[in-house]
CSV table of C-alpha atoms in Angstrom, one decimal:
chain,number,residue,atom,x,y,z
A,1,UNK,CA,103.7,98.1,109.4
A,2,UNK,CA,104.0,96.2,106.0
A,3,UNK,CA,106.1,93.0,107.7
A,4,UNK,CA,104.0,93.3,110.4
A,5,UNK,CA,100.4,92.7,108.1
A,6,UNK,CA,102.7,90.2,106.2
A,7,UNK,CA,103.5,88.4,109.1
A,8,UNK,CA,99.9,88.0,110.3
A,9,UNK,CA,98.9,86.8,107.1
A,10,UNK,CA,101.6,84.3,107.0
A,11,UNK,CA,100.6,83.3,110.6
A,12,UNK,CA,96.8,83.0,109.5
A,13,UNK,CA,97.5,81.1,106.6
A,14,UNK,CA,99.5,78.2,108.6
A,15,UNK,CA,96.6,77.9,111.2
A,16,UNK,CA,94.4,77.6,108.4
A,17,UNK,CA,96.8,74.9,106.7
A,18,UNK,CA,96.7,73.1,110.6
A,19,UNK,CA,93.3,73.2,110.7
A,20,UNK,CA,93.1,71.6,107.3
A,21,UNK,CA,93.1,68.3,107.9
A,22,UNK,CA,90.3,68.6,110.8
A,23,UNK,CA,88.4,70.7,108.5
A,24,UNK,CA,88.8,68.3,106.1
A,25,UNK,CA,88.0,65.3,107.7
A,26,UNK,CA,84.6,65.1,105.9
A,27,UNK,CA,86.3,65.2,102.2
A,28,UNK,CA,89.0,62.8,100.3
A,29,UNK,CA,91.5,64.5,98.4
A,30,UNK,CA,91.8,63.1,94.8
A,31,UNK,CA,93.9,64.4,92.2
A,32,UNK,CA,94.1,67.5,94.3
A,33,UNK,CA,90.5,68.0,94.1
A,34,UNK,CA,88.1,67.6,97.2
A,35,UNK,CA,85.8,65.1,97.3
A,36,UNK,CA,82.8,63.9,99.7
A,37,UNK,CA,83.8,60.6,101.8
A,38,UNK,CA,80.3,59.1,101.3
A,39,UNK,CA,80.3,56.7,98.1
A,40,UNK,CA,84.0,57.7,97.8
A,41,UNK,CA,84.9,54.5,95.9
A,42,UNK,CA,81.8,54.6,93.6
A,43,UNK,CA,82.6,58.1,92.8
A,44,UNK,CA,86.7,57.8,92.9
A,45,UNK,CA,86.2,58.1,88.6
A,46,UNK,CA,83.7,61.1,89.0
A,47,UNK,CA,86.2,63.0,90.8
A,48,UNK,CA,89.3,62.1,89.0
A,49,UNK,CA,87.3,62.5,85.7
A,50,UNK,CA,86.1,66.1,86.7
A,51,UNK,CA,82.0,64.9,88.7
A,52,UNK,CA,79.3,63.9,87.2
A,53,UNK,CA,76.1,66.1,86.6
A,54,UNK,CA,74.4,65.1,89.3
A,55,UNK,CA,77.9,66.2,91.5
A,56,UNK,CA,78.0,69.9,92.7
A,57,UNK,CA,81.2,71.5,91.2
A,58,UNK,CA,84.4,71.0,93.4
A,59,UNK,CA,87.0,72.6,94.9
A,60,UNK,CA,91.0,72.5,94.1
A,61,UNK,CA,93.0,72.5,97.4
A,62,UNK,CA,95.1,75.4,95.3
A,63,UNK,CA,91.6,77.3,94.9
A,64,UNK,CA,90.5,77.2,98.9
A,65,UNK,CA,94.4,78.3,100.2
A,66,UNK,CA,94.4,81.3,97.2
A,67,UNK,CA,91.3,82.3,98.4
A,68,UNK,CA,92.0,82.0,102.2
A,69,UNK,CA,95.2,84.0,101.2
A,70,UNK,CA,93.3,86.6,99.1
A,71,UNK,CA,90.7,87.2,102.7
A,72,UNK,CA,93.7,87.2,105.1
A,73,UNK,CA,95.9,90.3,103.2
A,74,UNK,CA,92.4,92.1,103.0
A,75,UNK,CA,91.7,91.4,106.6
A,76,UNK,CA,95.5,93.1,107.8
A,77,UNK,CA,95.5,95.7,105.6
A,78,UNK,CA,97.2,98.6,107.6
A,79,UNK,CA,95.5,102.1,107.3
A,80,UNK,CA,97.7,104.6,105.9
A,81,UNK,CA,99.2,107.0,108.3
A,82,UNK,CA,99.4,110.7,107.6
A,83,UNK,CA,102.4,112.0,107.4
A,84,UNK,CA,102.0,115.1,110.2
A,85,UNK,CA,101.0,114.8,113.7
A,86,UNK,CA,97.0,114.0,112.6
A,87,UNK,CA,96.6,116.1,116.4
A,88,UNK,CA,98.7,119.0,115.7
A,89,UNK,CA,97.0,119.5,112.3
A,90,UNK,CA,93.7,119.1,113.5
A,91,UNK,CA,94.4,121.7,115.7
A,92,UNK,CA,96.5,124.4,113.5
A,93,UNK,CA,93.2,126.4,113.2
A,94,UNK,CA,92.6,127.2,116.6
A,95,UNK,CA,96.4,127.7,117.4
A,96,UNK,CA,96.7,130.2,114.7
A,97,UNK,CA,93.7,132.3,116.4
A,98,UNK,CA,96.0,132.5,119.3
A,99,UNK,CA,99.4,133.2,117.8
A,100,UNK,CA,97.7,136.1,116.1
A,101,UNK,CA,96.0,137.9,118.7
A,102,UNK,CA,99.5,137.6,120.6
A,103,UNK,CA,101.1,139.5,117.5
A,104,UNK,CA,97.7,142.2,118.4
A,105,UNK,CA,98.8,142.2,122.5
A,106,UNK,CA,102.5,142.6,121.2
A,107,UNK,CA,102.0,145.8,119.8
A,108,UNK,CA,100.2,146.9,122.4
A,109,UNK,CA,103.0,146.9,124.5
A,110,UNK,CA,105.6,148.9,122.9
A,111,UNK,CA,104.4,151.7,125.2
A,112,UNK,CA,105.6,149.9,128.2
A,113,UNK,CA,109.2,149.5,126.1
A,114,UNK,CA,109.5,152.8,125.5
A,115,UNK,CA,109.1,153.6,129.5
A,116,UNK,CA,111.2,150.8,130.2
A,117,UNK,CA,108.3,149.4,132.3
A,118,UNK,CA,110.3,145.9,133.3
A,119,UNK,CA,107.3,144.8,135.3
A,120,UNK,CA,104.1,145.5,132.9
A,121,UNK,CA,106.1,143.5,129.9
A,122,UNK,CA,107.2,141.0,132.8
A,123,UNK,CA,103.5,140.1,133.5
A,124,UNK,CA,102.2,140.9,130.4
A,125,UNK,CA,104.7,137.7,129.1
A,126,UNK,CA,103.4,135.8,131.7
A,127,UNK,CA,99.5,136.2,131.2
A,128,UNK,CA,97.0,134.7,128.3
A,129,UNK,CA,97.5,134.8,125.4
A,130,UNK,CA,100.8,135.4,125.0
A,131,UNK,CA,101.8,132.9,127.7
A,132,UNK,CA,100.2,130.0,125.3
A,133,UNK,CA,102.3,131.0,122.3
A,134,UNK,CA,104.9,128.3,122.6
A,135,UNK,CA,101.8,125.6,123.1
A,136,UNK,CA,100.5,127.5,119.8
A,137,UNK,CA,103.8,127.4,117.6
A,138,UNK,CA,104.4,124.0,118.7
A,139,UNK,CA,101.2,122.7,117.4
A,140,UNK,CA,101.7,124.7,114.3
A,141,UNK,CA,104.9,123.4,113.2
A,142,UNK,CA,104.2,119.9,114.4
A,143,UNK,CA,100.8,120.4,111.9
A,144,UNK,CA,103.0,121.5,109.1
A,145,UNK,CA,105.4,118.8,109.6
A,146,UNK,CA,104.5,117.5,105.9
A,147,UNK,CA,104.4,120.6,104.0
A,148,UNK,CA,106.7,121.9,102.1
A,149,UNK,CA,108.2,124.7,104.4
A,150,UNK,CA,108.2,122.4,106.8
A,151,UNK,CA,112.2,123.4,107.8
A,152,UNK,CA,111.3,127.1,107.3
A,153,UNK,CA,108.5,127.0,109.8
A,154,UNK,CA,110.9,125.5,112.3
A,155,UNK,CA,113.8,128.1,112.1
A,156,UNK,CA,111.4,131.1,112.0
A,157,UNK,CA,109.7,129.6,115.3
A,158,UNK,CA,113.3,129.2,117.0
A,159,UNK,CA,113.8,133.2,115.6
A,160,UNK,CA,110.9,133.6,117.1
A,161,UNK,CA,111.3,132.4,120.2
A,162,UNK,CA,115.2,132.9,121.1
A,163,UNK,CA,113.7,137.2,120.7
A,164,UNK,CA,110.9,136.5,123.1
A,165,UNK,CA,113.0,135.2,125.8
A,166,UNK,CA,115.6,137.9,125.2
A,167,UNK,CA,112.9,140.1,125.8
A,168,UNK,CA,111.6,138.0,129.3
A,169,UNK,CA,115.1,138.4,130.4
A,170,UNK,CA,115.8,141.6,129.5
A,171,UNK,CA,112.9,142.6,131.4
A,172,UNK,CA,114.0,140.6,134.4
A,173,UNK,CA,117.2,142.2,135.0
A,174,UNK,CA,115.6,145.7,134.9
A,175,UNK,CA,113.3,144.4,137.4
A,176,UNK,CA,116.2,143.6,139.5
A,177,UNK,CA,117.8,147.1,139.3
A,178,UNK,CA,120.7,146.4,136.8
A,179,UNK,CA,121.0,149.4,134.0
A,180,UNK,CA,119.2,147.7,130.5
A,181,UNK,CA,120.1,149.8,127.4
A,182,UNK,CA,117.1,151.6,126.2
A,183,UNK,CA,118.3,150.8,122.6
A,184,UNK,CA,118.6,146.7,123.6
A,185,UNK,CA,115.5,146.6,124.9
A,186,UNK,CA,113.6,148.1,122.3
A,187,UNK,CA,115.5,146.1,119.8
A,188,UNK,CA,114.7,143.1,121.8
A,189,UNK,CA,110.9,144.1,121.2
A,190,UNK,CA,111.0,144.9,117.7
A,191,UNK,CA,112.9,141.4,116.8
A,192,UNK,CA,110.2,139.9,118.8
A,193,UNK,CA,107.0,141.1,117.1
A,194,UNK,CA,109.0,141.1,113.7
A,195,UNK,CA,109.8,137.4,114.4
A,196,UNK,CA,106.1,136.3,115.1
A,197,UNK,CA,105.2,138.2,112.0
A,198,UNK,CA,107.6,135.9,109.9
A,199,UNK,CA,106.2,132.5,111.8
A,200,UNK,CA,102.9,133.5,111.1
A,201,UNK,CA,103.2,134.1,107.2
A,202,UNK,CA,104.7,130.5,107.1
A,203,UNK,CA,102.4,129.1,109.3
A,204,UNK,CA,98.9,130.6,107.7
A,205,UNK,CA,100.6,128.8,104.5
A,206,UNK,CA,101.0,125.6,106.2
A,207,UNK,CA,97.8,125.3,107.9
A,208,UNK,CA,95.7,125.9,105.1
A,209,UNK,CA,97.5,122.2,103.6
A,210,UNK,CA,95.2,119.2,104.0
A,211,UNK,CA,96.6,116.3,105.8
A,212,UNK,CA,99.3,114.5,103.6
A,213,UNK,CA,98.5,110.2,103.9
A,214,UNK,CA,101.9,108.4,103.5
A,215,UNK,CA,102.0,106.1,100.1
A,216,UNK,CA,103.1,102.7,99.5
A,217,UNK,CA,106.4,102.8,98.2
């Protein structure tokens, strides 16, 4: 972004310096210094001596491109970009809401584990609000992108998630009629609501960290 508002200002300054002589059609340049075409040679000492009193004060060609110069880098000034998805911050509040009343369903379902009821877990996965919880981790770990546990949120959410669709699948092939250890299942569950547990204690930490503006360097 910085060579690209240093080439526009480079690019504005040359038209400027084209437009120059156009623009400057109505002055002589003496000495470097401006001066006004009408009574140029009865004034040609006035100008190379510095004007008389009666003369407004002039302008050094040096002056007018410093100060075009000056307006130009002001005018392509770049904003500075956070360092986070802006979106995904933004939206960290409402996407912790959801990931923690999935960790409320989640307990409410270790009932169903215990019975080895494939099919209520199987919907139960498939239903709001647990069925947003990827959408919901996403955003969070995209949102703390610039924090400082920004890997840590990341590998708890993978933790996470590899137990969740350990559980799915567990579930599906009990559905299907093939023998699921009681004990694997279970464990699958625990390591599942354990998992969002972890996330969360990350993520409350990251959310609550303003948005991080990237600095000059």
């Amino acid at each position: 972004m910085k060579i690209a508002a240093t080439a526009i200002s480079f690019l504005l300054s040359l038209l400027l310096l084209l437009l120059l002589p156009s623009i400057g059609h109505g002055f002589l340049l003496v000495e470097n210094q401006l001066c006004p075409p009408t009574r140029q040679h009865s004034h040609l000492e006035a100008c190379t001596t510095g004007g008389s009193k009666d003369e407004a004060p002039t302008t050094t060609r040096d002056e007018f491109l410093a100060q075009v110069a000056a307006m130009t880098t002001v005018a392509v000034s770049p904003a500075r970009p956070a360092r986070a998805d802006i979106t995904s911050k933004l939206a960290s509040s409402a996407a912790l809401r959801n990931a923690k009343s999935v960790q409320k369903k989640l307990s409410t379902l270790e009932l169903y584990v215990v019975q080895q009821d494939y099919v209520s877990i199987k919907e139960s996965l498939r239903v709001a609000p647990v069925s947003d919880i990827r959408k919901s981790c996403t955003t969070l770990v995209r949102g703390g992108d610039d924090g400082p546990d920004a890997q840590q949120l990341e590998g708890r959410y993978n933790t996470f998630m590899s137990s969740l669709e350990r559980l799915d699948s567990l579930a599906s092939v009990g559905m299907r009629g093939r023998k699921v250890s009681s004990g694997d299942f279970y464990a699958a569950y625990k390591s599942t609501v354990d998992g969002l547990v972890s996330f969360l204690e990350v993520a409350q930490e990251a959310a609550d960290i303003p948005v991080q503006y990237a600095t000059d360097e």
